[in-house]
């Protein structure tokens, strides 16, 4: 095996599935996380996040002896960085986790090793990783971006550094890790080659070679594309409401045109990807990224629009019971990160319009902010039975399957068009 030892930095939604997949394929994998609770949980063969079938794979990986978790890195042939890349309140990228990972692994890197950044990152981040590692390792040569004049220099490089953005959809991670095509961009061509060789050992999709800057922009482009298209759908739903047109019927009809494919409106865009990544593009050139910024603003303003709708319908009650179905950022997952539903439920509770019941089958307790605002977590049947107003925020399977007879005599606000 050309790369027997792999060290994965960050054991979250991307790092843990990647580490356990590699371990089950026979690599010796050392997973690193700053959270000692996550490390202990994984070493016992359990998981600290929700993803279908991941528990089975982690258990198999740990039992085989090929996967161990720790809070410190170790020497390896390949280092994969899969840490969060959030944005700050001012929408600028926060690269502190990537920088910390690069500086933490630098002492363990040796000549001939490959370092791959998988975290979604602003253009230029992979080159900055080289700079951060070089500060700690003057004994090693790190690759530099090739220009027409510097190609020959790449011969002298000793460590290979690339970007290979993750593209998996939460809920289908294990399948997509293997089957999706991957964009592979080295800081120089030798790094690209090395990275293609590594991913070729476990990815069944096609490997598409480019440079690190294009790979960084490509990932951001994919999510900005989706954001812009969801913003279009959300704008149609707002227009439809104002013009007395059902937006879901409208979109279904328009999509019968052979070259039209509109996405679905909803209560806003959540998650740690689509609601964040376009800002990396906007931040890099605010003067040029006008459409991408506007799409972000349209999607970010949708929760407020839903909130106003609920408040309008609540006006005729003195103390309405409002059942809010779903808190996750999308259907059939437990992930509440950047969830527009959480934002809506929190704002409803804070505005004291009535008693707020939340139904979220994938969690056992509410996030503290919702609990403190007075929201109650209840099961679907009791919530609907008690409610004057039912707000569908996430199209989780149990909500889709709900017998709609129970909604008779209720005011229904269906932000997903599920019960049409
Ligand atoms: N949404 C809508 N209407 C739609 C589709 C989605 O309102 O028609 C909302 C969802 O409810 C959710 C948000 O958009 O709040 C994002 O959901 P998603 O399913 O579109 O995407 P994510 O964030 O789960 O995963 C995305 C994927 N990117 C693309 O589809 C281009 C995934 O492949 C990426 O790996 C992931 O981002 C990531 O990590 O970047």
XYZ file of C-alpha atoms and ligand atoms in Angstrom:
460
model
C 0.000 0.000 0.000
C 1.560 3.320 -1.061
C 0.054 5.376 1.818
C -0.262 2.995 4.799
C -0.618 5.639 7.536
C -3.202 8.436 7.457
C -3.740 11.137 10.066
C -7.135 12.891 9.940
C -7.340 16.271 11.679
C -10.918 16.911 12.865
C -13.398 14.095 13.558
C -16.674 15.813 12.690
C -19.194 15.294 9.903
C -16.464 14.900 7.267
C -13.395 13.752 9.194
C -15.019 10.879 11.079
C -16.714 9.225 8.071
C -13.486 9.678 6.053
C -11.295 8.252 8.825
C -13.538 5.235 9.391
C -13.962 4.565 5.673
C -10.179 4.583 5.183
C -9.721 2.323 8.212
C -12.183 -0.231 6.843
C -10.266 -0.134 3.535
C -7.090 -1.229 5.349
C -5.319 2.088 6.043
C -3.943 2.597 9.525
C -5.792 5.755 10.582
C -5.012 8.110 13.445
C -7.897 10.531 14.001
C -7.330 13.777 15.876
C -9.897 15.958 17.579
C -9.553 18.753 20.127
C -12.676 17.467 21.906
C -11.630 14.730 24.395
C -15.267 13.569 24.694
C -15.402 12.868 20.937
C -12.053 11.052 21.140
C -13.231 8.803 23.994
C -16.566 8.105 22.336
C -14.888 7.057 19.078
C -12.283 4.894 20.817
C -15.175 3.002 22.433
C -16.554 2.352 18.937
C -19.395 4.873 19.287
C -20.222 8.127 17.517
C -20.968 11.657 18.720
C -22.810 12.812 15.572
C -25.830 11.540 13.658
C -25.307 10.054 10.206
C -27.012 6.947 8.835
C -24.856 3.787 9.140
C -21.839 5.705 10.458
C -22.086 3.935 13.839
C -21.674 0.541 12.190
C -18.661 1.669 10.186
C -16.924 3.345 13.138
C -17.436 0.238 15.284
C -15.988 -1.980 12.558
C -13.055 0.421 12.048
C -12.222 0.590 15.772
C -12.655 -3.168 16.287
C -10.324 -3.904 13.361
C -7.601 -1.936 15.159
C -7.167 0.351 12.132
C -8.799 3.427 13.668
C -7.687 5.185 16.831
C -8.624 8.666 17.991
C -6.423 11.025 20.008
C -6.082 14.691 20.837
C -2.593 14.922 19.284
C -1.398 13.990 15.785
C 1.192 11.400 14.949
C 3.534 10.789 12.006
C 1.789 9.585 8.839
C 2.086 9.412 5.058
C -0.998 11.531 4.470
C -2.530 14.264 6.644
C -6.156 15.221 5.937
C -7.470 18.463 7.409
C -11.248 18.339 7.914
C -11.940 21.081 10.456
C -14.699 23.723 10.484
C -14.309 26.941 8.479
C -17.044 29.190 9.903
C -17.708 32.870 9.252
C -17.464 35.626 11.826
C -20.453 37.866 12.660
C -19.174 40.357 10.044
C -19.275 37.519 7.434
C -15.503 37.310 7.094
C -13.980 33.805 7.012
C -12.657 32.420 10.284
C -9.654 30.264 9.380
C -8.459 29.813 12.962
C -9.256 26.059 13.010
C -7.397 25.447 9.738
C -4.426 27.462 10.956
C -4.403 25.605 14.286
C -4.562 22.232 12.474
C -1.693 23.196 10.127
C 0.480 24.427 12.989
C -0.361 21.375 15.142
C 0.544 18.853 12.463
C 3.642 20.708 11.192
C 6.044 19.065 13.696
C 4.929 15.602 12.512
C 5.307 16.183 8.758
C 8.238 14.541 6.989
C 9.738 14.631 3.525
C 7.490 13.001 0.909
C 4.309 13.378 2.987
C 1.025 14.641 1.546
C -1.134 17.243 3.332
C -4.688 17.643 2.004
C -7.139 20.348 3.021
C -10.710 19.042 2.671
C -12.443 21.864 4.566
C -14.325 24.313 2.360
C -12.075 27.356 2.282
C -11.601 30.774 0.695
C -9.344 31.009 -2.342
C -5.677 31.007 -1.304
C -6.097 29.014 1.947
C -4.134 25.951 0.759
C -1.168 28.207 -0.044
C -1.468 29.752 3.409
C -1.261 26.251 4.923
C 2.139 25.929 3.253
C 3.193 29.255 4.804
C 1.996 28.241 8.296
C 3.773 24.898 8.140
C 6.923 26.483 6.688
C 7.137 28.827 9.683
C 7.506 25.791 11.965
C 9.606 23.669 9.571
C 12.489 25.531 7.993
C 14.065 22.081 7.390
C 11.392 21.189 4.803
C 10.514 22.668 1.420
C 6.816 23.334 0.832
C 5.281 23.740 -2.621
C 4.574 27.128 -4.110
C 2.049 28.168 -6.690
C 3.418 27.636 -10.165
C 3.548 30.480 -12.585
C 4.799 30.217 -16.141
C 8.211 31.185 -14.774
C 8.462 28.969 -11.708
C 7.596 25.495 -12.947
C 11.153 24.221 -12.718
C 11.283 25.090 -9.022
C 8.685 22.442 -8.207
C 11.361 19.788 -8.625
C 12.873 20.939 -5.319
C 9.710 20.478 -3.262
C 9.650 17.879 -0.477
C 6.158 17.996 1.006
C 3.030 17.815 -1.164
C 0.069 20.079 -0.344
C -3.373 20.069 -2.006
C -7.008 20.972 -1.715
C -9.595 18.265 -2.305
C -12.911 19.742 -1.168
C -15.445 17.450 0.424
C -18.738 17.372 -1.499
C -20.852 14.922 0.480
C -24.473 15.547 1.371
C -25.309 15.062 5.067
C -27.522 11.983 5.306
C -25.719 10.263 2.402
C -22.108 10.805 3.437
C -20.823 7.221 3.359
C -22.081 6.547 -0.144
C -21.079 9.929 -1.550
C -17.538 9.747 -0.064
C -16.847 6.862 -2.425
C -19.094 7.598 -5.386
C -18.845 11.362 -5.909
C -16.416 12.797 -8.435
C -13.673 14.743 -6.659
C -11.852 17.902 -7.641
C -8.164 17.626 -6.781
C -6.026 20.762 -6.789
C -2.407 20.773 -5.729
C -0.462 23.908 -4.883
C 1.870 22.631 -7.603
C 1.547 19.879 -10.189
C 3.536 17.316 -8.227
C 1.138 17.787 -5.293
C -1.835 17.255 -7.613
C -0.295 14.020 -8.908
C 0.373 12.707 -5.403
C -3.172 13.559 -4.293
C -4.716 11.838 -7.327
C -2.748 8.729 -6.418
C -4.046 8.788 -2.830
C -7.739 9.422 -3.588
C -7.572 6.877 -6.416
C -7.137 4.184 -3.775
C -10.657 4.641 -2.348
C -12.780 6.963 -4.532
C -14.848 5.288 -7.242
C -16.024 8.577 -8.793
C -13.802 10.410 -11.251
C -10.855 12.440 -9.981
C -10.656 15.806 -11.706
C -7.236 17.456 -11.596
C -6.713 21.207 -11.310
C -4.763 23.660 -9.118
C -5.571 24.511 -5.490
C -7.106 27.940 -6.186
C -9.501 26.564 -8.804
C -10.401 23.676 -6.483
C -11.142 26.137 -3.645
C -13.285 28.322 -5.917
C -14.988 25.276 -7.426
C -16.360 24.137 -4.061
C -17.541 27.657 -3.248
C -19.115 27.907 -6.698
C -21.107 24.690 -6.248
C -22.690 25.944 -3.041
C -23.175 29.494 -4.350
C -24.942 28.001 -7.394
C -27.378 26.208 -5.114
C -27.823 29.274 -2.895
C -28.629 31.526 -5.854
C -31.136 29.002 -7.177
C -32.834 28.524 -3.798
C -32.993 32.325 -3.464
C -34.819 32.404 -6.801
C -37.347 29.860 -5.473
C -37.723 31.768 -2.206
C -38.310 35.014 -4.075
C -40.982 33.282 -6.179
C -42.723 32.093 -3.003
C -42.788 35.646 -1.630
C -44.053 36.990 -4.965
C -46.618 34.167 -5.173
C -47.939 35.038 -1.725
C -48.295 38.691 -2.695
C -49.945 37.892 -6.051
C -52.264 35.089 -4.856
C -50.392 32.282 -6.639
C -49.377 28.935 -5.125
C -45.583 28.957 -5.600
C -45.290 25.156 -5.570
C -47.839 24.758 -8.341
C -46.113 27.568 -10.221
C -42.699 25.887 -9.922
C -44.056 22.462 -10.869
C -45.588 23.938 -14.008
C -42.524 26.018 -14.939
C -40.286 22.975 -14.433
C -42.183 21.169 -17.193
C -40.238 23.368 -19.595
C -37.329 21.250 -20.816
C -34.695 23.824 -19.831
C -36.148 25.058 -16.513
C -35.304 23.408 -13.195
C -36.270 25.574 -10.217
C -35.470 24.411 -6.686
C -37.903 24.452 -3.753
C -38.798 27.400 -1.513
C -38.509 26.888 2.222
C -38.150 28.810 5.490
C -34.590 29.868 4.566
C -31.260 28.191 3.936
C -29.396 26.508 6.768
C -26.518 24.195 7.445
C -22.836 24.801 7.630
C -22.279 24.975 3.871
C -24.697 26.768 1.606
C -25.494 29.520 4.102
C -21.775 30.160 4.704
C -19.630 29.408 1.670
C -20.972 32.101 -0.688
C -19.770 34.683 1.844
C -16.198 33.475 1.223
C -16.614 34.553 -2.394
C -18.297 37.842 -1.461
C -15.588 38.607 1.080
C -12.812 38.018 -1.461
C -14.246 40.561 -3.974
C -17.281 42.416 -2.565
C -17.195 44.771 -5.544
C -17.702 41.925 -8.035
C -19.886 39.302 -6.295
C -23.189 41.219 -6.529
C -25.605 38.433 -7.452
C -24.098 36.022 -4.931
C -24.451 38.594 -2.148
C -28.069 39.382 -3.046
C -28.966 35.673 -3.049
C -27.499 35.345 0.446
C -29.559 38.330 1.589
C -32.786 36.949 0.052
C -32.282 33.573 1.757
C -31.217 35.123 5.051
C -34.338 37.270 5.121
C -36.758 34.364 4.586
C -37.032 33.343 8.287
C -38.150 36.892 9.126
C -40.821 36.656 6.417
C -42.097 33.350 7.855
C -42.080 34.841 11.340
C -44.257 37.751 10.182
C -46.703 35.301 8.558
C -47.074 33.344 11.792
C -47.525 36.499 13.835
C -50.219 37.794 11.452
C -52.163 34.537 11.734
C -51.737 34.528 15.529
C -53.257 37.980 15.935
C -56.856 36.774 16.296
C -55.997 34.526 19.270
C -55.382 35.700 22.812
C -52.869 32.983 23.807
C -52.477 30.678 20.795
C -50.681 27.349 20.989
C -48.246 27.269 18.070
C -46.771 23.891 17.089
C -43.541 24.258 15.113
C -42.650 21.059 13.275
C -38.920 20.582 12.727
C -35.794 22.306 13.991
C -33.079 20.673 11.856
C -31.779 22.626 8.880
C -33.277 20.111 6.466
C -35.249 16.867 6.309
C -34.331 13.660 8.127
C -31.146 14.805 9.834
C -30.383 15.929 13.413
C -28.185 18.872 12.463
C -29.435 22.154 13.943
C -26.467 24.234 12.761
C -27.427 27.522 11.120
C -31.000 26.264 10.988
C -33.601 28.806 9.848
C -36.207 26.793 11.790
C -34.343 27.323 15.052
C -34.146 31.029 14.253
C -37.905 31.211 13.592
C -38.886 29.222 16.707
C -36.545 31.277 18.889
C -37.874 34.571 17.550
C -41.481 33.387 18.003
C -40.827 32.476 21.633
C -39.053 35.770 22.287
C -41.923 37.759 20.814
C -44.331 36.168 23.311
C -47.107 35.561 20.767
C -48.279 32.438 22.529
C -47.230 29.015 23.789
C -44.551 27.572 21.511
C -44.288 23.795 21.096
C -41.403 22.371 19.054
C -41.363 18.885 17.518
C -38.000 17.485 16.462
C -37.872 13.668 16.353
C -34.068 13.635 15.940
C -33.104 15.309 19.225
C -33.682 14.466 22.883
C -33.311 17.945 24.311
C -33.668 21.487 23.070
C -30.699 23.766 22.511
C -30.317 25.938 25.667
C -31.339 29.162 23.873
C -34.736 27.682 22.941
C -35.264 26.169 26.389
C -34.483 29.467 28.064
C -36.888 31.271 25.737
C -39.681 28.983 27.028
C -40.045 26.628 24.040
C -41.334 23.136 24.953
C -40.087 20.002 23.127
C -43.039 17.633 22.610
C -44.000 14.711 20.379
C -45.835 15.177 17.093
C -49.244 13.861 18.137
C -49.487 15.946 21.330
C -48.205 19.066 19.586
C -50.729 18.857 16.770
C -53.573 17.973 19.152
C -52.854 20.998 21.340
C -52.142 23.479 18.536
C -54.228 26.322 17.185
C -51.549 27.015 14.584
C -49.296 24.371 13.003
C -46.140 25.628 11.306
C -44.329 23.067 9.160
C -40.677 24.060 9.015
C -38.867 20.852 7.996
C -40.217 18.056 5.796
C -39.058 15.203 8.059
C -40.649 11.862 7.061
C -43.058 11.616 10.050
C -44.441 15.061 9.175
C -44.837 14.210 5.487
C -46.733 11.039 6.449
C -48.999 12.822 8.952
C -52.668 12.067 8.406
C -53.847 15.494 7.319
C -57.262 14.930 8.886
C -55.692 15.976 12.225
C -54.988 19.400 10.721
C -58.659 20.134 10.082
C -59.761 23.179 12.147
C -56.125 24.276 12.564
C -54.393 27.188 10.938
C -51.608 25.639 8.874
C -48.499 27.460 7.674
C -46.597 25.039 5.463
C -43.230 26.598 4.572
C -42.151 23.568 2.504
C -45.252 22.931 0.430
C -45.416 19.424 1.900
C -49.132 19.177 2.659
C -50.473 20.770 -0.510
N -33.037 23.978 0.545
C -34.178 24.654 0.129
N -34.673 24.360 -1.103
C -34.111 23.417 -1.917
C -32.954 22.735 -1.487
C -32.429 23.025 -0.247
O -34.710 25.507 0.824
O -34.659 23.201 -3.003
C -32.439 24.299 1.861
C -32.441 23.117 2.830
O -33.643 23.014 3.512
C -31.288 23.486 3.729
C -30.318 24.206 2.795
O -31.085 24.584 1.655
O -31.690 24.396 4.741
C -29.131 23.378 2.359
O -29.510 22.027 2.076
P -28.913 21.201 0.860
O -29.523 19.858 0.904
O -29.099 21.957 -0.406
O -27.364 21.165 1.085
P -26.385 20.835 2.334
O -26.025 22.131 2.985
O -26.903 19.754 3.178
O -25.106 20.250 1.526
C -24.486 21.048 0.532
C -24.313 20.185 -0.741
N -23.909 21.048 -1.827
C -24.569 21.050 -3.013
O -25.571 20.408 -3.196
C -24.002 21.942 -4.087
C -23.283 19.103 -0.471
O -23.022 18.382 -1.665
C -21.994 19.721 0.047
O -21.020 18.734 0.327
C -22.310 20.448 1.323
O -23.240 21.492 1.012
C -21.034 21.035 1.894
O -20.463 20.433 2.825
O -20.558 22.056 1.368
